[in-house]
PDB file of C-alpha atoms in Angstrom:
ATOM      1  CA  UNK A 727     -12.247 -57.846 -38.464  1.00 61.00           C
ATOM      2  CA  UNK A 728     -14.984 -59.866 -36.762  1.00 57.00           C
ATOM      3  CA  UNK A 729     -18.012 -58.453 -34.959  1.00 58.00           C
ATOM      4  CA  UNK A 730     -19.246 -60.352 -31.914  1.00 55.00           C
ATOM      5  CA  UNK A 731     -22.926 -59.399 -31.510  1.00 55.00           C
ATOM      6  CA  UNK A 732     -24.264 -58.323 -28.167  1.00 51.00           C
ATOM      7  CA  UNK A 733     -26.082 -61.204 -26.520  1.00 44.00           C
ATOM      8  CA  UNK A 734     -29.703 -60.907 -25.587  1.00 37.00           C
ATOM      9  CA  UNK A 735     -29.162 -61.824 -21.955  1.00 39.00           C
ATOM     10  CA  UNK A 736     -28.351 -58.274 -20.884  1.00 44.00           C
ATOM     11  CA  UNK A 737     -29.697 -59.053 -17.442  1.00 38.00           C
ATOM     12  CA  UNK A 738     -26.249 -60.472 -16.777  1.00 44.00           C
ATOM     13  CA  UNK A 739     -24.802 -56.975 -16.993  1.00 46.00           C
ATOM     14  CA  UNK A 740     -24.272 -55.185 -13.711  1.00 47.00           C
ATOM     15  CA  UNK A 741     -25.112 -51.471 -13.341  1.00 47.00           C
ATOM     16  CA  UNK A 742     -22.396 -49.159 -14.590  1.00 43.00           C
ATOM     17  CA  UNK A 743     -21.162 -46.190 -12.575  1.00 43.00           C
ATOM     18  CA  UNK A 744     -23.052 -42.935 -12.844  1.00 44.00           C
ATOM     19  CA  UNK A 745     -19.989 -40.947 -13.957  1.00 46.00           C
ATOM     20  CA  UNK A 746     -20.211 -42.454 -17.454  1.00 51.00           C
ATOM     21  CA  UNK A 747     -23.591 -44.125 -17.144  1.00 58.00           C
ATOM     22  CA  UNK A 748     -24.232 -43.924 -20.899  1.00 87.00           C
ATOM     23  CA  UNK A 749     -21.000 -45.723 -21.773  1.00 96.00           C
ATOM     24  CA  UNK A 750     -20.879 -47.668 -23.974  1.00 97.00           C
ATOM     25  CA  UNK A 751     -23.370 -46.159 -26.397  1.00 97.00           C
ATOM     26  CA  UNK A 752     -21.930 -47.936 -29.438  1.00 97.00           C
ATOM     27  CA  UNK A 753     -19.766 -50.987 -30.272  1.00 97.00           C
ATOM     28  CA  UNK A 754     -16.365 -51.249 -28.609  1.00 98.00           C
ATOM     29  CA  UNK A 755     -13.299 -52.255 -30.622  1.00 98.00           C
ATOM     30  CA  UNK A 756     -10.710 -54.582 -29.094  1.00 98.00           C
ATOM     31  CA  UNK A 757      -7.476 -54.427 -31.087  1.00 98.00           C
ATOM     32  CA  UNK A 758      -5.675 -57.765 -30.796  1.00 97.00           C
ATOM     33  CA  UNK A 759      -1.957 -57.314 -31.430  1.00 95.00           C
ATOM     34  CA  UNK A 760      -1.458 -60.814 -32.846  1.00 90.00           C
ATOM     35  CA  UNK A 761      -2.960 -62.576 -35.886  1.00 89.00           C
ATOM     36  CA  UNK A 762      -5.909 -64.993 -35.886  1.00 89.00           C
ATOM     37  CA  UNK A 763      -5.238 -68.506 -34.627  1.00 82.00           C
ATOM     38  CA  UNK A 764      -2.672 -67.772 -31.918  1.00 82.00           C
ATOM     39  CA  UNK A 765      -3.049 -67.816 -28.160  1.00 85.00           C
ATOM     40  CA  UNK A 766      -3.819 -64.091 -27.830  1.00 91.00           C
ATOM     41  CA  UNK A 767      -6.526 -64.349 -30.479  1.00 92.00           C
ATOM     42  CA  UNK A 768      -7.946 -67.430 -28.748  1.00 91.00           C
ATOM     43  CA  UNK A 769      -8.222 -65.495 -25.493  1.00 95.00           C
ATOM     44  CA  UNK A 770     -10.002 -62.640 -27.277  1.00 96.00           C
ATOM     45  CA  UNK A 771     -12.578 -64.987 -28.794  1.00 95.00           C
ATOM     46  CA  UNK A 772     -13.191 -66.728 -25.485  1.00 96.00           C
ATOM     47  CA  UNK A 773     -13.852 -63.527 -23.565  1.00 97.00           C
ATOM     48  CA  UNK A 774     -15.462 -61.570 -26.419  1.00 97.00           C
ATOM     49  CA  UNK A 775     -19.056 -62.860 -26.240  1.00 97.00           C
ATOM     50  CA  UNK A 776     -19.261 -62.579 -22.451  1.00 97.00           C
ATOM     51  CA  UNK A 777     -17.714 -59.102 -22.503  1.00 98.00           C
ATOM     52  CA  UNK A 778     -20.311 -58.083 -25.086  1.00 98.00           C
ATOM     53  CA  UNK A 779     -23.078 -59.346 -22.810  1.00 97.00           C
ATOM     54  CA  UNK A 780     -21.571 -57.565 -19.816  1.00 97.00           C
ATOM     55  CA  UNK A 781     -21.274 -54.225 -21.631  1.00 97.00           C
ATOM     56  CA  UNK A 782     -24.536 -54.461 -23.541  1.00 97.00           C
ATOM     57  CA  UNK A 783     -22.801 -53.588 -26.814  1.00 97.00           C
ATOM     58  CA  UNK A 784     -21.058 -55.492 -29.576  1.00 97.00           C
ATOM     59  CA  UNK A 785     -17.341 -56.086 -29.143  1.00 98.00           C
ATOM     60  CA  UNK A 786     -15.424 -55.904 -32.420  1.00 98.00           C
ATOM     61  CA  UNK A 787     -12.263 -58.022 -32.446  1.00 97.00           C
ATOM     62  CA  UNK A 788      -9.762 -56.347 -34.766  1.00 97.00           C
ATOM     63  CA  UNK A 789      -6.607 -58.422 -35.368  1.00 96.00           C
ATOM     64  CA  UNK A 790      -3.592 -56.280 -36.226  1.00 95.00           C
ATOM     65  CA  UNK A 791      -0.711 -58.712 -35.928  1.00 90.00           C
ATOM     66  CA  UNK A 792       2.939 -58.370 -36.846  1.00 88.00           C
ATOM     67  CA  UNK A 793       6.284 -57.094 -35.552  1.00 86.00           C
ATOM     68  CA  UNK A 794       5.892 -58.693 -32.136  1.00 86.00           C
ATOM     69  CA  UNK A 795       2.721 -56.768 -31.362  1.00 90.00           C
ATOM     70  CA  UNK A 796       4.054 -53.373 -32.452  1.00 92.00           C
ATOM     71  CA  UNK A 797       1.772 -52.967 -35.504  1.00 94.00           C
ATOM     72  CA  UNK A 798      -1.324 -53.397 -33.363  1.00 95.00           C
ATOM     73  CA  UNK A 799       0.254 -51.295 -30.636  1.00 96.00           C
ATOM     74  CA  UNK A 800       0.877 -48.421 -33.038  1.00 97.00           C
ATOM     75  CA  UNK A 801      -2.733 -48.581 -34.257  1.00 97.00           C
ATOM     76  CA  UNK A 802      -4.063 -48.550 -30.702  1.00 98.00           C
ATOM     77  CA  UNK A 803      -1.751 -45.705 -29.705  1.00 97.00           C
ATOM     78  CA  UNK A 804      -3.179 -43.587 -32.546  1.00 97.00           C
ATOM     79  CA  UNK A 805      -6.779 -44.287 -31.536  1.00 98.00           C
ATOM     80  CA  UNK A 806      -8.956 -41.714 -29.828  1.00 98.00           C
ATOM     81  CA  UNK A 807      -9.002 -42.065 -26.025  1.00 98.00           C
ATOM     82  CA  UNK A 808     -12.794 -42.051 -25.959  1.00 97.00           C
ATOM     83  CA  UNK A 809     -13.458 -45.457 -24.402  1.00 98.00           C
ATOM     84  CA  UNK A 810     -14.356 -47.164 -27.664  1.00 98.00           C
ATOM     85  CA  UNK A 811     -10.949 -48.648 -28.487  1.00 98.00           C
ATOM     86  CA  UNK A 812      -8.988 -50.985 -26.248  1.00 98.00           C
ATOM     87  CA  UNK A 813      -6.001 -53.231 -26.892  1.00 98.00           C
ATOM     88  CA  UNK A 814      -5.427 -56.857 -25.921  1.00 98.00           C
ATOM     89  CA  UNK A 815      -1.659 -57.275 -25.748  1.00 97.00           C
ATOM     90  CA  UNK A 816       0.804 -59.919 -24.600  1.00 95.00           C
ATOM     91  CA  UNK A 817       4.103 -60.111 -22.744  1.00 94.00           C
ATOM     92  CA  UNK A 818       5.960 -58.484 -25.657  1.00 92.00           C
ATOM     93  CA  UNK A 819       4.299 -55.290 -24.384  1.00 96.00           C
ATOM     94  CA  UNK A 820       6.984 -55.266 -21.681  1.00 96.00           C
ATOM     95  CA  UNK A 821       9.751 -56.870 -23.736  1.00 94.00           C
ATOM     96  CA  UNK A 822       9.715 -54.708 -26.861  1.00 93.00           C
ATOM     97  CA  UNK A 823      10.921 -51.551 -25.081  1.00 93.00           C
ATOM     98  CA  UNK A 824      14.093 -53.410 -24.123  1.00 92.00           C
ATOM     99  CA  UNK A 825      14.582 -54.992 -27.546  1.00 91.00           C
ATOM    100  CA  UNK A 826      13.455 -52.426 -30.081  1.00 88.00           C
ATOM    101  CA  UNK A 827      15.334 -49.182 -30.704  1.00 82.00           C
ATOM    102  CA  UNK A 828      12.891 -47.840 -33.306  1.00 85.00           C
ATOM    103  CA  UNK A 829       9.447 -48.103 -31.742  1.00 91.00           C
ATOM    104  CA  UNK A 830       6.910 -45.562 -33.022  1.00 92.00           C
ATOM    105  CA  UNK A 831       5.411 -45.093 -29.560  1.00 95.00           C
ATOM    106  CA  UNK A 832       6.478 -44.982 -25.930  1.00 96.00           C
ATOM    107  CA  UNK A 833       4.791 -47.958 -24.252  1.00 97.00           C
ATOM    108  CA  UNK A 834       4.324 -46.354 -20.840  1.00 97.00           C
ATOM    109  CA  UNK A 835       3.198 -42.992 -22.215  1.00 97.00           C
ATOM    110  CA  UNK A 836       0.960 -44.319 -25.004  1.00 98.00           C
ATOM    111  CA  UNK A 837      -1.268 -46.628 -22.944  1.00 98.00           C
ATOM    112  CA  UNK A 838      -3.204 -46.645 -19.707  1.00 98.00           C
ATOM    113  CA  UNK A 839      -3.462 -49.959 -17.867  1.00 98.00           C
ATOM    114  CA  UNK A 840      -6.888 -51.613 -17.634  1.00 98.00           C
ATOM    115  CA  UNK A 841      -6.548 -55.225 -16.464  1.00 98.00           C
ATOM    116  CA  UNK A 842      -4.074 -58.102 -16.403  1.00 98.00           C
ATOM    117  CA  UNK A 843      -6.300 -60.964 -17.543  1.00 98.00           C
ATOM    118  CA  UNK A 844      -4.102 -64.023 -17.182  1.00 98.00           C
ATOM    119  CA  UNK A 845      -0.647 -65.528 -17.100  1.00 97.00           C
ATOM    120  CA  UNK A 846       0.503 -68.707 -18.841  1.00 95.00           C
ATOM    121  CA  UNK A 847       3.822 -70.093 -17.607  1.00 96.00           C
ATOM    122  CA  UNK A 848       6.561 -71.122 -19.961  1.00 96.00           C
ATOM    123  CA  UNK A 849       7.386 -74.806 -19.758  1.00 97.00           C
ATOM    124  CA  UNK A 850      10.757 -76.378 -20.504  1.00 98.00           C
ATOM    125  CA  UNK A 851      10.084 -79.222 -22.940  1.00 98.00           C
ATOM    126  CA  UNK A 852      12.029 -81.813 -24.892  1.00 98.00           C
ATOM    127  CA  UNK A 853      11.221 -84.771 -27.112  1.00 97.00           C
ATOM    128  CA  UNK A 854      10.241 -88.070 -25.446  1.00 96.00           C
ATOM    129  CA  UNK A 855      13.682 -89.427 -26.425  1.00 95.00           C
ATOM    130  CA  UNK A 856      15.582 -86.318 -25.313  1.00 95.00           C
ATOM    131  CA  UNK A 857      18.710 -86.853 -23.228  1.00 95.00           C
ATOM    132  CA  UNK A 858      18.057 -83.841 -21.004  1.00 97.00           C
ATOM    133  CA  UNK A 859      15.760 -85.091 -18.250  1.00 97.00           C
ATOM    134  CA  UNK A 860      16.022 -82.415 -15.567  1.00 98.00           C
ATOM    135  CA  UNK A 861      16.965 -78.811 -14.926  1.00 98.00           C
ATOM    136  CA  UNK A 862      20.197 -80.013 -13.362  1.00 98.00           C
ATOM    137  CA  UNK A 863      20.990 -81.916 -16.573  1.00 98.00           C
ATOM    138  CA  UNK A 864      20.418 -78.715 -18.520  1.00 98.00           C
ATOM    139  CA  UNK A 865      22.594 -76.648 -16.199  1.00 98.00           C
ATOM    140  CA  UNK A 866      25.453 -79.134 -16.525  1.00 98.00           C
ATOM    141  CA  UNK A 867      25.016 -79.210 -20.272  1.00 97.00           C
ATOM    142  CA  UNK A 868      24.769 -75.425 -20.532  1.00 98.00           C
ATOM    143  CA  UNK A 869      28.086 -75.017 -18.721  1.00 98.00           C
ATOM    144  CA  UNK A 870      29.890 -77.583 -20.884  1.00 97.00           C
ATOM    145  CA  UNK A 871      32.069 -76.967 -23.920  1.00 97.00           C
ATOM    146  CA  UNK A 872      29.160 -77.911 -26.207  1.00 96.00           C
ATOM    147  CA  UNK A 873      26.013 -76.379 -24.725  1.00 97.00           C
ATOM    148  CA  UNK A 874      22.606 -77.395 -26.035  1.00 97.00           C
ATOM    149  CA  UNK A 875      20.528 -75.431 -28.493  1.00 98.00           C
ATOM    150  CA  UNK A 876      17.085 -74.096 -27.613  1.00 98.00           C
ATOM    151  CA  UNK A 877      14.345 -73.222 -30.100  1.00 97.00           C
ATOM    152  CA  UNK A 878      12.087 -70.183 -30.173  1.00 94.00           C
ATOM    153  CA  UNK A 879       9.439 -68.559 -32.356  1.00 89.00           C
ATOM    154  CA  UNK A 880      11.953 -65.940 -33.448  1.00 89.00           C
ATOM    155  CA  UNK A 881      14.443 -63.316 -32.251  1.00 91.00           C
ATOM    156  CA  UNK A 882      13.043 -61.391 -29.304  1.00 90.00           C
ATOM    157  CA  UNK A 883      10.095 -63.757 -28.849  1.00 90.00           C
ATOM    158  CA  UNK A 884       8.880 -64.678 -25.378  1.00 92.00           C
ATOM    159  CA  UNK A 885      10.471 -68.127 -25.736  1.00 94.00           C
ATOM    160  CA  UNK A 886      13.791 -66.569 -26.737  1.00 95.00           C
ATOM    161  CA  UNK A 887      13.794 -64.267 -23.727  1.00 96.00           C
ATOM    162  CA  UNK A 888      12.821 -67.102 -21.380  1.00 97.00           C
ATOM    163  CA  UNK A 889      15.900 -69.012 -22.567  1.00 98.00           C
ATOM    164  CA  UNK A 890      18.122 -65.977 -22.101  1.00 97.00           C
ATOM    165  CA  UNK A 891      16.670 -65.438 -18.628  1.00 97.00           C
ATOM    166  CA  UNK A 892      17.669 -69.022 -17.834  1.00 98.00           C
ATOM    167  CA  UNK A 893      21.195 -68.385 -19.146  1.00 98.00           C
ATOM    168  CA  UNK A 894      21.542 -65.264 -17.008  1.00 97.00           C
ATOM    169  CA  UNK A 895      20.173 -66.842 -13.825  1.00 98.00           C
ATOM    170  CA  UNK A 896      21.761 -70.301 -14.165  1.00 98.00           C
ATOM    171  CA  UNK A 897      25.099 -69.147 -15.561  1.00 97.00           C
ATOM    172  CA  UNK A 898      24.688 -71.267 -18.692  1.00 98.00           C
ATOM    173  CA  UNK A 899      25.459 -70.627 -22.361  1.00 97.00           C
ATOM    174  CA  UNK A 900      22.572 -72.340 -24.125  1.00 98.00           C
ATOM    175  CA  UNK A 901      22.517 -71.429 -27.828  1.00 97.00           C
ATOM    176  CA  UNK A 902      19.443 -69.808 -29.348  1.00 97.00           C
ATOM    177  CA  UNK A 903      17.940 -71.130 -32.596  1.00 97.00           C
ATOM    178  CA  UNK A 904      15.326 -68.765 -34.042  1.00 93.00           C
ATOM    179  CA  UNK A 905      12.442 -70.057 -36.158  1.00 93.00           C
ATOM    180  CA  UNK A 906       9.759 -68.230 -38.126  1.00 87.00           C
ATOM    181  CA  UNK A 907       6.992 -69.005 -35.659  1.00 86.00           C
ATOM    182  CA  UNK A 908       6.373 -71.200 -32.658  1.00 87.00           C
ATOM    183  CA  UNK A 909       4.834 -74.025 -34.689  1.00 89.00           C
ATOM    184  CA  UNK A 910       7.949 -74.908 -36.723  1.00 93.00           C
ATOM    185  CA  UNK A 911      10.105 -74.554 -33.615  1.00 94.00           C
ATOM    186  CA  UNK A 912       7.958 -77.008 -31.678  1.00 94.00           C
ATOM    187  CA  UNK A 913       7.959 -79.497 -34.570  1.00 96.00           C
ATOM    188  CA  UNK A 914      11.746 -79.627 -34.516  1.00 97.00           C
ATOM    189  CA  UNK A 915      11.803 -80.078 -30.743  1.00 98.00           C
ATOM    190  CA  UNK A 916       9.304 -82.950 -31.020  1.00 97.00           C
ATOM    191  CA  UNK A 917      11.488 -84.624 -33.657  1.00 97.00           C
ATOM    192  CA  UNK A 918      14.666 -84.110 -31.638  1.00 96.00           C
ATOM    193  CA  UNK A 919      16.261 -81.755 -34.172  1.00 97.00           C
ATOM    194  CA  UNK A 920      16.637 -79.186 -31.372  1.00 97.00           C
ATOM    195  CA  UNK A 921      16.892 -80.516 -27.813  1.00 97.00           C
ATOM    196  CA  UNK A 922      14.738 -78.081 -25.848  1.00 98.00           C
ATOM    197  CA  UNK A 923      12.334 -75.157 -25.904  1.00 98.00           C
ATOM    198  CA  UNK A 924      10.986 -72.787 -23.258  1.00 98.00           C
ATOM    199  CA  UNK A 925       7.499 -73.014 -24.761  1.00 95.00           C
ATOM    200  CA  UNK A 926       4.244 -71.448 -23.681  1.00 93.00           C
ATOM    201  CA  UNK A 927       2.268 -74.035 -21.766  1.00 94.00           C
ATOM    202  CA  UNK A 928      -0.789 -72.980 -23.748  1.00 89.00           C
ATOM    203  CA  UNK A 929       0.887 -73.853 -27.057  1.00 89.00           C
ATOM    204  CA  UNK A 930       2.643 -76.989 -25.816  1.00 94.00           C
ATOM    205  CA  UNK A 931      -0.221 -78.477 -23.815  1.00 93.00           C
ATOM    206  CA  UNK A 932      -1.841 -80.599 -26.553  1.00 92.00           C
ATOM    207  CA  UNK A 933       1.556 -82.009 -27.529  1.00 96.00           C
ATOM    208  CA  UNK A 934       2.331 -82.809 -23.902  1.00 97.00           C
ATOM    209  CA  UNK A 935      -1.008 -84.585 -23.592  1.00 95.00           C
ATOM    210  CA  UNK A 936      -0.345 -86.608 -26.748  1.00 97.00           C
ATOM    211  CA  UNK A 937       3.124 -87.607 -25.569  1.00 97.00           C
ATOM    212  CA  UNK A 938       4.923 -85.796 -28.389  1.00 98.00           C
ATOM    213  CA  UNK A 939       6.621 -83.450 -25.919  1.00 98.00           C
ATOM    214  CA  UNK A 940       7.991 -84.279 -22.478  1.00 98.00           C
ATOM    215  CA  UNK A 941       7.805 -81.515 -19.847  1.00 98.00           C
ATOM    216  CA  UNK A 942      10.932 -81.103 -17.727  1.00 98.00           C
ATOM    217  CA  UNK A 943       9.981 -78.135 -15.564  1.00 98.00           C
ATOM    218  CA  UNK A 944       7.485 -75.269 -15.407  1.00 98.00           C
ATOM    219  CA  UNK A 945       8.641 -71.655 -15.527  1.00 97.00           C
ATOM    220  CA  UNK A 946       5.996 -70.207 -13.211  1.00 96.00           C
ATOM    221  CA  UNK A 947       6.171 -69.110  -9.581  1.00 95.00           C
ATOM    222  CA  UNK A 948       4.340 -72.287  -8.606  1.00 95.00           C
ATOM    223  CA  UNK A 949       3.525 -75.666 -10.104  1.00 95.00           C
ATOM    224  CA  UNK A 950       0.855 -75.650 -12.768  1.00 95.00           C
ATOM    225  CA  UNK A 951      -2.590 -76.980 -11.945  1.00 92.00           C
ATOM    226  CA  UNK A 952      -2.547 -78.990 -15.171  1.00 93.00           C
ATOM    227  CA  UNK A 953       0.942 -80.411 -14.495  1.00 95.00           C
ATOM    228  CA  UNK A 954       1.089 -80.722 -10.710  1.00 95.00           C
ATOM    229  CA  UNK A 955       3.677 -83.506 -10.865  1.00 97.00           C
ATOM    230  CA  UNK A 956       6.176 -81.353 -12.796  1.00 98.00           C
ATOM    231  CA  UNK A 957       8.473 -79.156 -10.651  1.00 98.00           C
ATOM    232  CA  UNK A 958       9.146 -75.500 -11.286  1.00 98.00           C
ATOM    233  CA  UNK A 959      12.491 -74.355 -12.667  1.00 98.00           C
ATOM    234  CA  UNK A 960      12.930 -72.324  -9.480  1.00 98.00           C
ATOM    235  CA  UNK A 961      12.599 -75.349  -7.194  1.00 97.00           C
ATOM    236  CA  UNK A 962      14.835 -77.397  -9.491  1.00 98.00           C
ATOM    237  CA  UNK A 963      17.958 -75.332  -9.018  1.00 96.00           C
ATOM    238  CA  UNK A 964      17.390 -71.804 -10.368  1.00 98.00           C
ATOM    239  CA  UNK A 965      15.878 -69.889  -7.408  1.00 97.00           C
ATOM    240  CA  UNK A 966      13.714 -66.934  -8.396  1.00 97.00           C
ATOM    241  CA  UNK A 967      13.234 -68.011 -12.005  1.00 98.00           C
ATOM    242  CA  UNK A 968       9.842 -66.862 -13.271  1.00 97.00           C
ATOM    243  CA  UNK A 969       8.774 -66.623 -16.899  1.00 96.00           C
ATOM    244  CA  UNK A 970       5.209 -66.186 -18.084  1.00 96.00           C
ATOM    245  CA  UNK A 971       3.482 -65.229 -21.271  1.00 94.00           C
ATOM    246  CA  UNK A 972       0.629 -62.967 -20.252  1.00 97.00           C
ATOM    247  CA  UNK A 973      -2.344 -61.156 -21.728  1.00 97.00           C
ATOM    248  CA  UNK A 974      -3.598 -57.763 -20.602  1.00 98.00           C
ATOM    249  CA  UNK A 975      -5.961 -55.045 -21.766  1.00 98.00           C
ATOM    250  CA  UNK A 976      -4.829 -51.460 -22.228  1.00 98.00           C
ATOM    251  CA  UNK A 977      -6.489 -48.235 -23.380  1.00 98.00           C
ATOM    252  CA  UNK A 978      -5.077 -45.297 -25.344  1.00 98.00           C
ATOM    253  CA  UNK A 979      -3.557 -42.822 -22.905  1.00 98.00           C
ATOM    254  CA  UNK A 980      -6.050 -40.250 -21.719  1.00 98.00           C
ATOM    255  CA  UNK A 981      -9.080 -42.521 -21.731  1.00 98.00           C
ATOM    256  CA  UNK A 982     -11.386 -41.348 -18.889  1.00 98.00           C
ATOM    257  CA  UNK A 983     -10.573 -43.120 -15.647  1.00 97.00           C
ATOM    258  CA  UNK A 984     -14.235 -43.878 -14.993  1.00 97.00           C
ATOM    259  CA  UNK A 985     -14.451 -45.807 -18.256  1.00 98.00           C
ATOM    260  CA  UNK A 986     -11.203 -47.637 -17.561  1.00 98.00           C
ATOM    261  CA  UNK A 987     -12.506 -48.657 -14.142  1.00 98.00           C
ATOM    262  CA  UNK A 988     -15.786 -49.862 -15.677  1.00 98.00           C
ATOM    263  CA  UNK A 989     -13.992 -51.906 -18.330  1.00 98.00           C
ATOM    264  CA  UNK A 990     -11.645 -53.378 -15.716  1.00 98.00           C
ATOM    265  CA  UNK A 991     -14.600 -54.428 -13.567  1.00 98.00           C
ATOM    266  CA  UNK A 992     -16.379 -55.891 -16.588  1.00 98.00           C
ATOM    267  CA  UNK A 993     -13.328 -57.967 -17.531  1.00 98.00           C
ATOM    268  CA  UNK A 994     -12.957 -59.245 -13.972  1.00 98.00           C
ATOM    269  CA  UNK A 995     -16.593 -60.364 -14.070  1.00 98.00           C
ATOM    270  CA  UNK A 996     -16.092 -62.093 -17.420  1.00 98.00           C
ATOM    271  CA  UNK A 997     -13.187 -64.114 -16.011  1.00 98.00           C
ATOM    272  CA  UNK A 998     -15.480 -65.412 -13.266  1.00 97.00           C
ATOM    273  CA  UNK A 999     -17.885 -66.899 -15.800  1.00 97.00           C
ATOM    274  CA  UNK A1000     -17.678 -70.718 -15.398  1.00 97.00           C
ATOM    275  CA  UNK A1001     -17.444 -71.399 -19.138  1.00 97.00           C
ATOM    276  CA  UNK A1002     -14.787 -68.760 -19.721  1.00 97.00           C
ATOM    277  CA  UNK A1003     -12.857 -69.927 -16.659  1.00 97.00           C
ATOM    278  CA  UNK A1004     -12.904 -73.566 -17.780  1.00 96.00           C
ATOM    279  CA  UNK A1005     -11.738 -72.753 -21.323  1.00 94.00           C
ATOM    280  CA  UNK A1006      -8.873 -70.518 -20.216  1.00 95.00           C
ATOM    281  CA  UNK A1007      -7.694 -72.806 -17.443  1.00 93.00           C
ATOM    282  CA  UNK A1008      -7.844 -75.611 -19.980  1.00 88.00           C
ATOM    283  CA  UNK A1009      -4.922 -74.033 -21.856  1.00 85.00           C
ATOM    284  CA  UNK A1010      -2.876 -73.737 -18.659  1.00 88.00           C
ATOM    285  CA  UNK A1011      -3.760 -70.126 -17.871  1.00 94.00           C
ATOM    286  CA  UNK A1012      -3.714 -68.669 -14.370  1.00 95.00           C
ATOM    287  CA  UNK A1013      -6.578 -66.168 -14.266  1.00 97.00           C
ATOM    288  CA  UNK A1014      -5.935 -62.795 -12.646  1.00 98.00           C
ATOM    289  CA  UNK A1015      -8.436 -60.032 -13.484  1.00 98.00           C
ATOM    290  CA  UNK A1016      -6.378 -57.264 -11.887  1.00 98.00           C
ATOM    291  CA  UNK A1017      -7.211 -53.648 -11.201  1.00 98.00           C
ATOM    292  CA  UNK A1018      -5.677 -50.910 -13.401  1.00 98.00           C
ATOM    293  CA  UNK A1019      -3.244 -49.983 -10.631  1.00 98.00           C
ATOM    294  CA  UNK A1020      -2.113 -53.595 -10.223  1.00 98.00           C
ATOM    295  CA  UNK A1021      -1.485 -53.944 -13.965  1.00 98.00           C
ATOM    296  CA  UNK A1022       0.445 -50.680 -14.049  1.00 98.00           C
ATOM    297  CA  UNK A1023       2.733 -51.879 -11.270  1.00 98.00           C
ATOM    298  CA  UNK A1024       3.095 -55.279 -12.924  1.00 98.00           C
ATOM    299  CA  UNK A1025       4.037 -53.958 -16.361  1.00 97.00           C
ATOM    300  CA  UNK A1026       6.616 -51.520 -14.965  1.00 98.00           C
ATOM    301  CA  UNK A1027       8.264 -54.381 -13.063  1.00 97.00           C
ATOM    302  CA  UNK A1028       8.176 -56.557 -16.211  1.00 96.00           C
ATOM    303  CA  UNK A1029       9.744 -53.816 -18.344  1.00 96.00           C
ATOM    304  CA  UNK A1030      12.577 -53.408 -15.831  1.00 97.00           C
ATOM    305  CA  UNK A1031      13.060 -57.168 -15.587  1.00 96.00           C
ATOM    306  CA  UNK A1032      13.462 -57.662 -19.325  1.00 96.00           C
ATOM    307  CA  UNK A1033      15.650 -54.594 -19.717  1.00 95.00           C
ATOM    308  CA  UNK A1034      18.027 -56.185 -17.215  1.00 96.00           C
ATOM    309  CA  UNK A1035      17.961 -59.549 -19.050  1.00 96.00           C
ATOM    310  CA  UNK A1036      18.588 -57.949 -22.436  1.00 95.00           C
ATOM    311  CA  UNK A1037      21.469 -55.890 -21.052  1.00 94.00           C
ATOM    312  CA  UNK A1038      23.120 -58.851 -19.307  1.00 95.00           C
ATOM    313  CA  UNK A1039      22.665 -61.252 -22.224  1.00 93.00           C
ATOM    314  CA  UNK A1040      23.660 -58.798 -24.940  1.00 90.00           C
ATOM    315  CA  UNK A1041      20.612 -59.516 -27.133  1.00 88.00           C
ATOM    316  CA  UNK A1042      20.214 -57.194 -30.108  1.00 77.00           C
ATOM    317  CA  UNK A1043      17.274 -57.120 -32.504  1.00 76.00           C
ATOM    318  CA  UNK A1044      17.768 -53.872 -34.420  1.00 62.00           C
TER     319      UNK A1044
END
């Protein structure tokens, strides 16, 4: 657990609403549902100091990683809805309900939406010597008698589901290879041991820059600002394909709406900070800063989307 002290420049903070004018009166805890060192943790540590300045209180980053975000989710769900505990979660927030039959909490009932912070598109990558050079190559391969393998960070991971989404939408039969983490998976793709991976652009970006990975197509709704020359999967032959890894903030259900609205506004302001913006966009993120209502609509659509993919692909985790 790491405490980020409140910065002295409290003049940056805008006036809070009168309904909960005293909030926050003490440090605010942000439960991060993934361990230190990963993309979600990186996002927390980028926004943490500016959020502390905006709120005028320390923000305590509390990493509770494991089980695809469910350990941190369970801890957040048990927390008091008093405005002093929030949760920074990722796209597994919407994927776990479709994959896991033994969750200790109901995702929609346990949390109130606060703000969708950002989206990072998946990117289809291969080694520089890889034989698959385009989405059309992959479609032909995936419909052959010996379809290619694709790597992921593990069963039910965002990369796994992106590959299954491709199979469902392109009519292919690419074969999943699960690793214990995204790092080992990416190493084997770089070496050519496994032909492809639907990686997070944030995780793959440094390897793309160094030439160790070759991007084939981007999984977002539009081309990435950091890879403008690389087409999307949708424009390359799989219309409607869209796969992002995203980060959003939630609160325990029952948290006062006035506090949720204040936190949402504070987060939106933090994302406008030039330094924060530059750091997040530097890892391929598309900044959003949504309202609570927009996040609620988004997560319900995401849950339905991944339920459909899991059903059609026959994925089972437990």
